[in-house]
CSV table of C-alpha atoms in Angstrom, one decimal:
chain,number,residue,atom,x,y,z
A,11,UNK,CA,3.6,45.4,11.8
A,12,UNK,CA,6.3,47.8,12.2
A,13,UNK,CA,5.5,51.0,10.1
A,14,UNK,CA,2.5,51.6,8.3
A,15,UNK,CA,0.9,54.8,5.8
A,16,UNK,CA,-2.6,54.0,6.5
A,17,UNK,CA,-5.0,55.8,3.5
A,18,UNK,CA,-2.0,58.3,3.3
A,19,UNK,CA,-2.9,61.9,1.4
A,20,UNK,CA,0.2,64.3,0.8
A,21,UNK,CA,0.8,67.0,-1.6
A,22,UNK,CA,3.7,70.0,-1.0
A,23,UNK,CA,1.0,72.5,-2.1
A,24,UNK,CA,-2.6,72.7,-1.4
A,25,UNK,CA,-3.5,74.0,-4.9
A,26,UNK,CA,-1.0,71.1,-6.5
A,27,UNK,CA,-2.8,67.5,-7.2
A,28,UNK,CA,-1.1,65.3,-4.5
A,29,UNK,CA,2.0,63.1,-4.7
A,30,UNK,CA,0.1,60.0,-2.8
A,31,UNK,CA,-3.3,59.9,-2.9
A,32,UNK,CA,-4.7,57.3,-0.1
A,33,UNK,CA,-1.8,55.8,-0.3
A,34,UNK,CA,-1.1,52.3,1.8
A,35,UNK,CA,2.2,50.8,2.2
A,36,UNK,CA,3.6,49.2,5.0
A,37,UNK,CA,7.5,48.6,5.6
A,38,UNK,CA,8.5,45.0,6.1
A,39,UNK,CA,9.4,44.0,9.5
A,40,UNK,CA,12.9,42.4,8.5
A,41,UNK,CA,15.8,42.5,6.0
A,42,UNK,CA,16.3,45.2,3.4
A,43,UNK,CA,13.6,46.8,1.5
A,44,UNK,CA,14.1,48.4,-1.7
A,45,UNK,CA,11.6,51.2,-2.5
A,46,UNK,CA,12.2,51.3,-6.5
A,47,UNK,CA,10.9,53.7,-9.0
A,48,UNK,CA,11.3,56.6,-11.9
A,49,UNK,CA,11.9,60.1,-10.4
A,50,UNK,CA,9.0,61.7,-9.6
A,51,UNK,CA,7.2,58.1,-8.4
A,52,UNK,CA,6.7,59.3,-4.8
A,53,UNK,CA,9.8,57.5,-3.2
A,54,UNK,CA,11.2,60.5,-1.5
A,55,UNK,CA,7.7,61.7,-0.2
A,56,UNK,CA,7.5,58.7,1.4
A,57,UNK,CA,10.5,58.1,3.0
A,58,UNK,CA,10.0,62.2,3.9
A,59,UNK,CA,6.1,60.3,5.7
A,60,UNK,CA,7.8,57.3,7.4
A,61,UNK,CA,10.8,59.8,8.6
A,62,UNK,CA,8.0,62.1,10.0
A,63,UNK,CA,9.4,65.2,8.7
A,64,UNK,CA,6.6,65.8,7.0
A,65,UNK,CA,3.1,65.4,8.4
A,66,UNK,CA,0.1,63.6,5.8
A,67,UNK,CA,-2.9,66.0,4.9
A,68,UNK,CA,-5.1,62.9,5.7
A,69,UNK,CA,-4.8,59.0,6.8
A,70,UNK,CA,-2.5,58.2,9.7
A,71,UNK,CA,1.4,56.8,10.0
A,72,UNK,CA,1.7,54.0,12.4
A,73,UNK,CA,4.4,52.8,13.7
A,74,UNK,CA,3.8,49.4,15.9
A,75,UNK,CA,0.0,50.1,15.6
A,76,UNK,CA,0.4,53.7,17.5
A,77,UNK,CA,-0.7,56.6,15.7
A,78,UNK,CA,3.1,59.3,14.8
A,79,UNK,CA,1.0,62.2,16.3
A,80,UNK,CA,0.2,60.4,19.4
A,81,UNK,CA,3.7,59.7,20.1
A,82,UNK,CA,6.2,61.6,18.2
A,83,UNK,CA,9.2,61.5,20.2
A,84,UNK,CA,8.8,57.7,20.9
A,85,UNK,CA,8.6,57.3,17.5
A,86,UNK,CA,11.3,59.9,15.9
A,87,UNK,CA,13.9,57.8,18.7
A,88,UNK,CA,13.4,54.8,16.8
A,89,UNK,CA,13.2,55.7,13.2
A,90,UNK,CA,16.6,56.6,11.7
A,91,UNK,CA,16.6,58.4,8.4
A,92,UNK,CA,19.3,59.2,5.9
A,93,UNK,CA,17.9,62.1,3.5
A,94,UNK,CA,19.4,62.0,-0.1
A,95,UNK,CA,22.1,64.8,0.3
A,96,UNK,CA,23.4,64.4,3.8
A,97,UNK,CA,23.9,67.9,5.0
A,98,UNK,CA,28.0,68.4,6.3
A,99,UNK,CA,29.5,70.3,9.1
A,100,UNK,CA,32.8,72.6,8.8
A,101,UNK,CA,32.5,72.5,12.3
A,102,UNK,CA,32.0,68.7,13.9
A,103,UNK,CA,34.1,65.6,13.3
A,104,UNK,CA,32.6,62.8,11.7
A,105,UNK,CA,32.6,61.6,15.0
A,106,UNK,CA,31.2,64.4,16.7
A,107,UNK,CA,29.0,64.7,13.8
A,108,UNK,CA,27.7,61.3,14.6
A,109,UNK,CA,27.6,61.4,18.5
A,110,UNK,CA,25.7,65.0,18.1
A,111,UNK,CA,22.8,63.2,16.0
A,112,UNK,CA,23.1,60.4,18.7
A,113,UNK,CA,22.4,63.2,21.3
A,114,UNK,CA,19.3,64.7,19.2
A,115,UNK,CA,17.6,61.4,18.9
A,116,UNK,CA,17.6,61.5,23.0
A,117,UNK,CA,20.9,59.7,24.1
A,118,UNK,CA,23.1,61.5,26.7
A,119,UNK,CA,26.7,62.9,25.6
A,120,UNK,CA,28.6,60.6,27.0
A,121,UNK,CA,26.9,57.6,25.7
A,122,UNK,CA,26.0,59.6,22.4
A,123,UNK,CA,29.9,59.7,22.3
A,124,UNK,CA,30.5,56.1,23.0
A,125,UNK,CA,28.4,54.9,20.6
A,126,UNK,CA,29.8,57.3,17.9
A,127,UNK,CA,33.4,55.4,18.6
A,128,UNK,CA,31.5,52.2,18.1
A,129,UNK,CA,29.0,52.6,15.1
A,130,UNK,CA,31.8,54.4,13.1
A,131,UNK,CA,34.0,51.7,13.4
A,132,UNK,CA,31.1,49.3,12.9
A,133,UNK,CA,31.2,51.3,8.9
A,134,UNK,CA,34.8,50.9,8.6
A,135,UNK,CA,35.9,55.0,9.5
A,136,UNK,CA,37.0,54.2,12.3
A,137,UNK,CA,39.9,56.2,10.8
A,138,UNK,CA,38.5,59.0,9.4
A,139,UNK,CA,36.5,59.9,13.0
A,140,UNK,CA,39.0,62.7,13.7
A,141,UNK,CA,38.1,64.3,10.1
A,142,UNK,CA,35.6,67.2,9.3
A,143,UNK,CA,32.7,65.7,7.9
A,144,UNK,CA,32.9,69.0,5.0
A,145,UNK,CA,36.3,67.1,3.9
A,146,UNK,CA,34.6,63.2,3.8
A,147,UNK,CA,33.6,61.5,0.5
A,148,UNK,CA,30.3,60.9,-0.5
A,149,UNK,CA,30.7,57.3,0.2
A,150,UNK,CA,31.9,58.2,3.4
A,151,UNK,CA,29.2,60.7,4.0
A,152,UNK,CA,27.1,57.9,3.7
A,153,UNK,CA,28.2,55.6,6.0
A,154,UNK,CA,28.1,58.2,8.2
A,155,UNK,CA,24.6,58.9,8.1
A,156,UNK,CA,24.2,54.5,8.7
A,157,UNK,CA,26.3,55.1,11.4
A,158,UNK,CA,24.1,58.0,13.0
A,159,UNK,CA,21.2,55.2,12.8
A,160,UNK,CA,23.6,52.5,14.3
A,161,UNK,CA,24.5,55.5,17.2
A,162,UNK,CA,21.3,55.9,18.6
A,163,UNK,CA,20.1,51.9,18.1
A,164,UNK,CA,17.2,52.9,15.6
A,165,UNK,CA,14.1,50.3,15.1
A,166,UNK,CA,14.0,51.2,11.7
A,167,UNK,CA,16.5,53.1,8.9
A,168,UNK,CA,15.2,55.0,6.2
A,169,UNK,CA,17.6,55.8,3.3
A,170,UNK,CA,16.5,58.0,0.7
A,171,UNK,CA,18.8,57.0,-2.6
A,172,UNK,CA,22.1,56.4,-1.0
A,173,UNK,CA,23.5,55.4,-3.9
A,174,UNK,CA,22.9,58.3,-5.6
A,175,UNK,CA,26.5,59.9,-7.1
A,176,UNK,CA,28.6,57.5,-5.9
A,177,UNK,CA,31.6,55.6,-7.8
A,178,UNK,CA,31.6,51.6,-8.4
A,179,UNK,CA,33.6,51.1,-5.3
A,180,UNK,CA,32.2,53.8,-3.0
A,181,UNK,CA,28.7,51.3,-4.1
A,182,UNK,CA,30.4,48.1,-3.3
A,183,UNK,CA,31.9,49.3,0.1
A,184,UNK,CA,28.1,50.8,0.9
A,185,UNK,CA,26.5,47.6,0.2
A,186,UNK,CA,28.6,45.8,1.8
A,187,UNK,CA,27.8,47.9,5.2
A,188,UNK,CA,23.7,48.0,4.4
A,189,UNK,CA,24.3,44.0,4.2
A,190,UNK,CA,25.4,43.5,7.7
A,191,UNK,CA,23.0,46.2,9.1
A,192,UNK,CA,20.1,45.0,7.6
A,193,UNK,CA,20.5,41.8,8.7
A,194,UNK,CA,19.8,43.4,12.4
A,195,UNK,CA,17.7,46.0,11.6
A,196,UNK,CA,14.8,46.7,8.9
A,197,UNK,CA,16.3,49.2,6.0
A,198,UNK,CA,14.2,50.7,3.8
A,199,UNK,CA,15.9,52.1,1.2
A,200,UNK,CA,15.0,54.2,-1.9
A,201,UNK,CA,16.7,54.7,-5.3
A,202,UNK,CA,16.0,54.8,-9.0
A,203,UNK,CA,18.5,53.0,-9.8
A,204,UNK,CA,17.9,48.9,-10.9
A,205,UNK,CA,21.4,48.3,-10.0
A,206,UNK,CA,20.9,48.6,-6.2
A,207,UNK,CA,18.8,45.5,-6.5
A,208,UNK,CA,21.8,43.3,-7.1
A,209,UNK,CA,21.6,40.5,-4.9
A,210,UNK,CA,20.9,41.6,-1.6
A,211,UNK,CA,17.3,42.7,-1.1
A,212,UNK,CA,15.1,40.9,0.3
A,213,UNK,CA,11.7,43.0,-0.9
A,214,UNK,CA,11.3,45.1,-3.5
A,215,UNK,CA,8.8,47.9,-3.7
A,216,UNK,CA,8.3,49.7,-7.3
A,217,UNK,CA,6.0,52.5,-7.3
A,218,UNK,CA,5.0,55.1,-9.9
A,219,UNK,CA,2.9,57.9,-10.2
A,220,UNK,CA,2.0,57.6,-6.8
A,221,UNK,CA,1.3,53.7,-6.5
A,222,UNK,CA,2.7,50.3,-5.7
A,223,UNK,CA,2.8,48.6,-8.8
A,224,UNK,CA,4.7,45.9,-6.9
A,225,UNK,CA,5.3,44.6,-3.6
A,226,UNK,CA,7.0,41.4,-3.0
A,227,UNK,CA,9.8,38.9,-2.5
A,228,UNK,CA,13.1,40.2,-4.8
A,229,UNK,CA,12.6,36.3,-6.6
A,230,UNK,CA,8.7,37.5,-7.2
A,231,UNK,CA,9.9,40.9,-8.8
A,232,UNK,CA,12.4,38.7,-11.0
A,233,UNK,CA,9.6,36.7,-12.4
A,234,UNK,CA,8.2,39.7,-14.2
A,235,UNK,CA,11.2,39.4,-16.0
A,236,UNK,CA,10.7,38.5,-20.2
A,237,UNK,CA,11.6,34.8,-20.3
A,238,UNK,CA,14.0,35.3,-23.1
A,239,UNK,CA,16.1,38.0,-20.5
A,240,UNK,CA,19.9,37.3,-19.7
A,241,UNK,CA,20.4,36.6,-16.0
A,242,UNK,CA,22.3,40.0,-15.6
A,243,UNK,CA,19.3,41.6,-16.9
A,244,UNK,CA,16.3,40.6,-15.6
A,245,UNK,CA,15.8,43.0,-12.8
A,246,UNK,CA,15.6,45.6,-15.6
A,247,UNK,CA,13.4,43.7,-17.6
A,248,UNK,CA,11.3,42.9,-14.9
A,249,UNK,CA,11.3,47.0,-13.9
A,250,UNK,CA,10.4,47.5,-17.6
A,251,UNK,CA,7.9,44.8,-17.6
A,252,UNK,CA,5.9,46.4,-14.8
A,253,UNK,CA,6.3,49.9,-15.8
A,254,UNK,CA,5.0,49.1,-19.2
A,255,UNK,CA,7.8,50.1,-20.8
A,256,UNK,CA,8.4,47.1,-23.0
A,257,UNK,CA,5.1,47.3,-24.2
A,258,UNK,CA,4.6,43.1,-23.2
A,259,UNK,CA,2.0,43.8,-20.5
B,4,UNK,CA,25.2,70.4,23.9
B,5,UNK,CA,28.3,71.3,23.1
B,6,UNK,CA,27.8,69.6,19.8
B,7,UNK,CA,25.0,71.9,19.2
B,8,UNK,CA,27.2,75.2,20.2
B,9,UNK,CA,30.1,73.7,18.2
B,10,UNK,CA,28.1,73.5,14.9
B,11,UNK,CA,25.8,76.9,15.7
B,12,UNK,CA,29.2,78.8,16.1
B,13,UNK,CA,28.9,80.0,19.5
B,14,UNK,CA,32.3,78.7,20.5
B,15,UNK,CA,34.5,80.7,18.0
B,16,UNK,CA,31.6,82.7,15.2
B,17,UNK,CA,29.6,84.9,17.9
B,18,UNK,CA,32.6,85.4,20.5
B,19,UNK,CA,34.4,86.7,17.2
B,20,UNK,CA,32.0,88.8,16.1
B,21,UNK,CA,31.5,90.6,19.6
B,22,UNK,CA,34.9,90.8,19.8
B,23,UNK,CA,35.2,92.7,16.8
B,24,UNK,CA,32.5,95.0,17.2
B,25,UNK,CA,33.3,96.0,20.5
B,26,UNK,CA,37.6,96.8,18.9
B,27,UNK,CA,36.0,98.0,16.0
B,28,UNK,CA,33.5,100.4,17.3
B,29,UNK,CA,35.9,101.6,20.4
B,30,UNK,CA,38.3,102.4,17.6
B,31,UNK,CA,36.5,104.2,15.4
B,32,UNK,CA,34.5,106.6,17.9
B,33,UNK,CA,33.8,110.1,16.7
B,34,UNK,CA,34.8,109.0,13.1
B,35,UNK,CA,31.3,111.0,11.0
B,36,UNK,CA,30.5,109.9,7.2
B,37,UNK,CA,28.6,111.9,5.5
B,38,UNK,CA,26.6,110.7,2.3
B,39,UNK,CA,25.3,112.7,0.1
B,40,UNK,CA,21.2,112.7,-0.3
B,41,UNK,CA,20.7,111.3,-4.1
B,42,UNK,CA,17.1,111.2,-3.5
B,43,UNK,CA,15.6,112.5,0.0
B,44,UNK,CA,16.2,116.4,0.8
B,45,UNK,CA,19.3,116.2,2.8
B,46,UNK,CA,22.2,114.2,3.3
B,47,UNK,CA,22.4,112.7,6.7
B,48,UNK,CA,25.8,112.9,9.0
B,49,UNK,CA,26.4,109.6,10.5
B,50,UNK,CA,28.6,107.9,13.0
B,51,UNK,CA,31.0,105.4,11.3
B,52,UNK,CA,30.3,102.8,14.2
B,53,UNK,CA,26.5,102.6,13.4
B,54,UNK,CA,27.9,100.6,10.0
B,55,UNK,CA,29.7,98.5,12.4
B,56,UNK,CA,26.3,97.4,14.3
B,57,UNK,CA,25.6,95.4,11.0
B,58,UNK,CA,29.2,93.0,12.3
B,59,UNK,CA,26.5,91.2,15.2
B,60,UNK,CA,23.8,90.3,13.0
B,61,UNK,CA,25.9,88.8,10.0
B,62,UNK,CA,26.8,86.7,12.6
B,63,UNK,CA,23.5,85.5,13.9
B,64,UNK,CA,22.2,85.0,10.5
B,65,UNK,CA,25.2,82.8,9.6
B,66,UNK,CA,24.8,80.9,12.9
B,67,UNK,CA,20.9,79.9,12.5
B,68,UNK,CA,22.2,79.3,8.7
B,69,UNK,CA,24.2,76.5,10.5
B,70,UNK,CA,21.2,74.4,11.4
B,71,UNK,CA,21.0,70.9,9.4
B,72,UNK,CA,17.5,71.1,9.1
B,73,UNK,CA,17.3,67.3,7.1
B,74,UNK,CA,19.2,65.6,10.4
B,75,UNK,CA,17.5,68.1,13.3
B,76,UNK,CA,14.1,68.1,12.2
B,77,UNK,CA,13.8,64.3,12.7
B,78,UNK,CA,15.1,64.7,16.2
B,79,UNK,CA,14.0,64.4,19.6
B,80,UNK,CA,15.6,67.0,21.5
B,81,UNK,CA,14.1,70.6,21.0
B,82,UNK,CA,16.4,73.0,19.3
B,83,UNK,CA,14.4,75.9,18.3
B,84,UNK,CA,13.8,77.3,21.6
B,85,UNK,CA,17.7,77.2,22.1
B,86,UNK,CA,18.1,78.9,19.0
B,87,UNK,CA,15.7,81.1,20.3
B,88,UNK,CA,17.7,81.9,23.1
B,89,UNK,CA,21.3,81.5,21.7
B,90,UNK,CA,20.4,84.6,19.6
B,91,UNK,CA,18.0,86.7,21.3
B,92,UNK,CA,20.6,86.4,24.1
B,93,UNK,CA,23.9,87.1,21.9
B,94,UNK,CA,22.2,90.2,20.4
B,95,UNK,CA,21.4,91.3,23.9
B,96,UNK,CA,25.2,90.7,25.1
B,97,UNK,CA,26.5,92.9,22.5
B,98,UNK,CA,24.3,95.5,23.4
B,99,UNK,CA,24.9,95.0,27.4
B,100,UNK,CA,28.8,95.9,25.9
B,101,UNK,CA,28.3,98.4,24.1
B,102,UNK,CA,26.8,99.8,27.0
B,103,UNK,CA,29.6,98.9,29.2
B,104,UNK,CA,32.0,100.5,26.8
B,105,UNK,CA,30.0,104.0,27.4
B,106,UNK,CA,32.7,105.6,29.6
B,107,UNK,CA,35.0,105.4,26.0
B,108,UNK,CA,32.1,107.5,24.8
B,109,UNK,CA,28.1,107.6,26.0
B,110,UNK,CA,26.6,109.1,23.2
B,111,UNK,CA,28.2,106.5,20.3
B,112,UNK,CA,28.1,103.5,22.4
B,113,UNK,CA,24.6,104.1,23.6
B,114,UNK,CA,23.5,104.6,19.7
B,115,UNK,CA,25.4,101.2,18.7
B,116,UNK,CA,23.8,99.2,21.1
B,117,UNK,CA,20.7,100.5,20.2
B,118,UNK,CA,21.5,100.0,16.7
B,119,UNK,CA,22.8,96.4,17.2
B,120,UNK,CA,19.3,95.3,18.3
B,121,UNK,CA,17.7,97.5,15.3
B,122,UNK,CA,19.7,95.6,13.2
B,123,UNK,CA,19.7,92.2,15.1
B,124,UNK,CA,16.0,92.3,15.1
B,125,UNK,CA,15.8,92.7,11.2
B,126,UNK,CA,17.9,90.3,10.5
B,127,UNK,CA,16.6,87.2,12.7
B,128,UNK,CA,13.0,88.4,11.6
B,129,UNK,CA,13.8,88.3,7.8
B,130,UNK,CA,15.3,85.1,8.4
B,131,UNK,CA,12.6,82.7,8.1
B,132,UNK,CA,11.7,84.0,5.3
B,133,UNK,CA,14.5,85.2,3.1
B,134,UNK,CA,17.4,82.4,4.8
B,135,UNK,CA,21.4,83.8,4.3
B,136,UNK,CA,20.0,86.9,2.1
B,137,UNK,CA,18.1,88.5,5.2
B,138,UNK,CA,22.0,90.0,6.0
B,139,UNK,CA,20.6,92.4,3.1
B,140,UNK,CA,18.2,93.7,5.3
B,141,UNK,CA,20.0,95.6,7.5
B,142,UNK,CA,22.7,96.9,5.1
B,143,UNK,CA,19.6,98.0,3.0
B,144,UNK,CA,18.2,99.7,6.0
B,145,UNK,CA,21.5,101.8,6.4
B,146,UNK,CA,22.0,102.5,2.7
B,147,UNK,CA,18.1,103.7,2.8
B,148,UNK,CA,18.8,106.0,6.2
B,149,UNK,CA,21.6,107.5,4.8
B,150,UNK,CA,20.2,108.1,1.3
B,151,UNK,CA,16.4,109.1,1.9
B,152,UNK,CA,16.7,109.5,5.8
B,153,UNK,CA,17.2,113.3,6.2
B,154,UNK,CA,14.1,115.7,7.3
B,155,UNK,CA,16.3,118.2,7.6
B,156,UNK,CA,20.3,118.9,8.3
B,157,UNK,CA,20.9,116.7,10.9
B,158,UNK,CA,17.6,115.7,11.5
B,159,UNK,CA,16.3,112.3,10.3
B,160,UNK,CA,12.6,111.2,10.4
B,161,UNK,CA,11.1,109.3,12.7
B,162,UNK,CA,11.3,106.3,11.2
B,163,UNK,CA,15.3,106.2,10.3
B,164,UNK,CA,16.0,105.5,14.0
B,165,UNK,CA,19.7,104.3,12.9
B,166,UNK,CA,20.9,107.9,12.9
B,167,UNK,CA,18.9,109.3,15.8
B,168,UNK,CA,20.6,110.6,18.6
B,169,UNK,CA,21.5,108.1,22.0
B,170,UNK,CA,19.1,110.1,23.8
B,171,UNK,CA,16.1,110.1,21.3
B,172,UNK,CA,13.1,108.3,23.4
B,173,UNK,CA,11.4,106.8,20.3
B,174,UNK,CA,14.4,105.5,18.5
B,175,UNK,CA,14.6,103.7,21.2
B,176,UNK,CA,11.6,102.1,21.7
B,177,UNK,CA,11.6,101.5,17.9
B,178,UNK,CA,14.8,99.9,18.0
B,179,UNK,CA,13.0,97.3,21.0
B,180,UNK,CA,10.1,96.7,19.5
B,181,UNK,CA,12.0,95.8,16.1
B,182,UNK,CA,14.2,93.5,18.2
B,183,UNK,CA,11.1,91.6,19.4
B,184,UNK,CA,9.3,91.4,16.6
B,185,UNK,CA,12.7,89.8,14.8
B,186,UNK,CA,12.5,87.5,17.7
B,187,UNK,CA,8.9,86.7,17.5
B,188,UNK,CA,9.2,85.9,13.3
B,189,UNK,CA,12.0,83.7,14.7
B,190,UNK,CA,9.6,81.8,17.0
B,191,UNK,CA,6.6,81.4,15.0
B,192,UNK,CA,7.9,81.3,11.5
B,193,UNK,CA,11.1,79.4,11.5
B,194,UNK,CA,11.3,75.9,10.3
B,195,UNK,CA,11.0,73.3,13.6
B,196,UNK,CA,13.5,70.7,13.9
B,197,UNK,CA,11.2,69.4,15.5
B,198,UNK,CA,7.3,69.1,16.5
């Protein structure tokens, strides 16, 4: 077990009904996890739990069976997390950018801007190092924020709906870099949007309203599909299957 | 850490705006505006530099509005208590120069450094709370002094402090304790980048 919400509770406002509600889910140990759902399902508030930057209002996060507020720095070193708008700097380099988050998760500057060298090339901007991250694409905002969790050898990486706004080939070059970190590390990665699915997850979460209405395999989510569904879309019927949107279950 | 003063500004933001409020104030010295009193009994005569005393803490609020909250909260290294000290310590340099510069002219330098914390102290305080707009703050403060500030001719109340005489005991004191209650807001009610 890598990183657990054990009997999570969370709401932004005491006075508002939570967003999770006892709320158990634990991140798979390997490959690339796709946390799948409608807006407003709860994805970002847990990805916001694992990342620790927000702290439950009851239950415990766990992170190799050690309670996050025991051992908060231990665990904020190894969990990497890329939030949905990755902020920019007018003032740092993407490399700089990347060695100076490499230095906040604990690395010293000279290694912190090693690594940056390394994990940017490891994305493929190897090239654009030398530009202002304010000037980068957001497809190449992106990668940056994989390389920042490549820079500083994270345990885990969180991405909250990296796919979010970005063009066909922007998509293609980004899945092409979460394929070959994932296969190292355990991504867990958010997004509304079916088409992330594709072919390389290896679980898929979908929540709603606050719940798991599925955890599984990618071939288990699939099955949900309606029998009469054309290859291409079965991970939407599937999705529409288990949201009860097709009005079959 | 020079990552961290790169993106907070220190390297080229804060050294620019001393530099400018130190040529700025130096050059105006002796230069009186007068407003007239729309609302409060009399108009109130003030120095031109104690506008300028708003250059240092448009800076500071633009520098902590240079954190990336989303990457440093999740981080491991402690930035707020060198935020902390990166502005409490700038607003003090500016005023340590404006003292320096009091051969130029005691009683205006004297009066800017005390206004640069006054004004230093609003702005970092309002920050937490009111982000890039707490800049407002001290302009408001000035616009209010010179509008509804006057007692008397040439004699603001107590609580105007901006327009008070260099030598007025309780401006000063009010202009300190202002600067450590903006620095105390900054320590217990900023967001933490980290916990």
């Amino acid at each position: 077990m890598t990183l657990l919400l054990d009997r999570v509770t969370f709401g932004y406002h005491r006075w508002i009904r939570p967003v999770l509600t006892r709320f158990t889910y634990e991140v798979p140990e390997q490959g690339l996890t796709i946390l799948l759902g409608p807006n407003g399902a709860g994805k970002s508030t847990t990805m916001a739990l694992l990342a620790g930057t927000v702290e439950p209002r009851a239950g415990r996060v766990l992170f190799r069976g050690t309670d996050l507020t025991s051992a908060s720095r231990e665990y904020r070193r190894h969990v990497a997390w890329l939030p949905q708008r990755v902020p920019t700097s007018r003032q740092l380099t993407a490399r700089e950018y990347v060695a100076y988050v490499a230095w906040l998760k604990g690395e010293d500057r000279s290694r912190a801007w090693e690594r940056a060298g390394a994990s940017l090339d490891q994305v493929g901007l190897a090239e654009e190092a030398g530009r202002k991250t304010a000037r980068l694409s957001g497809g190449q905002l992106r990668r940056v924020g994989i390389a920042c969790a490549l820079a500083h050898d994270a345990r885990v990486i969180l991405l909250d709906e990296p796919t979010a706004g970005l063009d066909p080939h922007q998509r293609t070059v980004f899945r092409d870099v979460l394929r070959e970190v994932s296969a190292k590390t355990p991504v867990l990665m958010s997004t509304h949007d079916i088409a992330d699915l594709a072919d390389e997850a290896d679980t898929v979460t979908l929540m709603n309203g606050g719940k798991v209405l599925h955890h599984g395999g990618t071939e288990s989510f699939l099955d949900h599909a309606r029998p009469d569904a054309a290859p291409a879309r079965r991970a939407e019927s599937a999705y529409s299957v288990l949201m009860g949107l097709d009005g079959s279950e | 850490m020079i990552w961290w003063l790169r993106q907070r500004g220190a390297l080229g933001l804060l050294p620019g705006a001393l530099a400018a409020f130190v040529l700025s104030v130096g050059l105006t010295l002796d230069v009186v505006v007068v407003f007239p009193a729309f609302v409060g009994d009399f108009a109130v005569p003030t120095e031109l530099s104690n506008f300028l005393c708003l250059i240092p803490s448009v800076a500071l609020v633009v520098c902590l509005e240079r954190r990336l909250p989303s990457v440093e909260r999740s981080a491991v290294r402690r930035l707020d208590a060198r935020d902390v000290t990166l502005v409490a310590g700038f607003a003090l340099l500016v005023s340590v120069a404006a003292m320096a510069m009091s051969p130029l002219g005691p009683e205006a330098m004297v009066t800017a450094a005390r206004n640069n914390l006054l004004f230093c102290g609003l702005a970092v305080g309002a920050w937490p709370l009111l982000g890039h707009r707490a800049t407002l703050l001290p302009v408001f403060w000035m616009i209010h002094s010179m509008f509804l500030g006057g007692r008397s001719l040439n004699d603001p109340y107590p609580w105007v402090i901006v327009t008070e005489k260099a030598d007025v005991a309780h401006a000063a004191v009010g202009a300190a304790a202002v600067f450590l209650a903006g620095v105390c807001s900054l320590i217990f009610f900023a967001p933490r980048t980290d916990r």
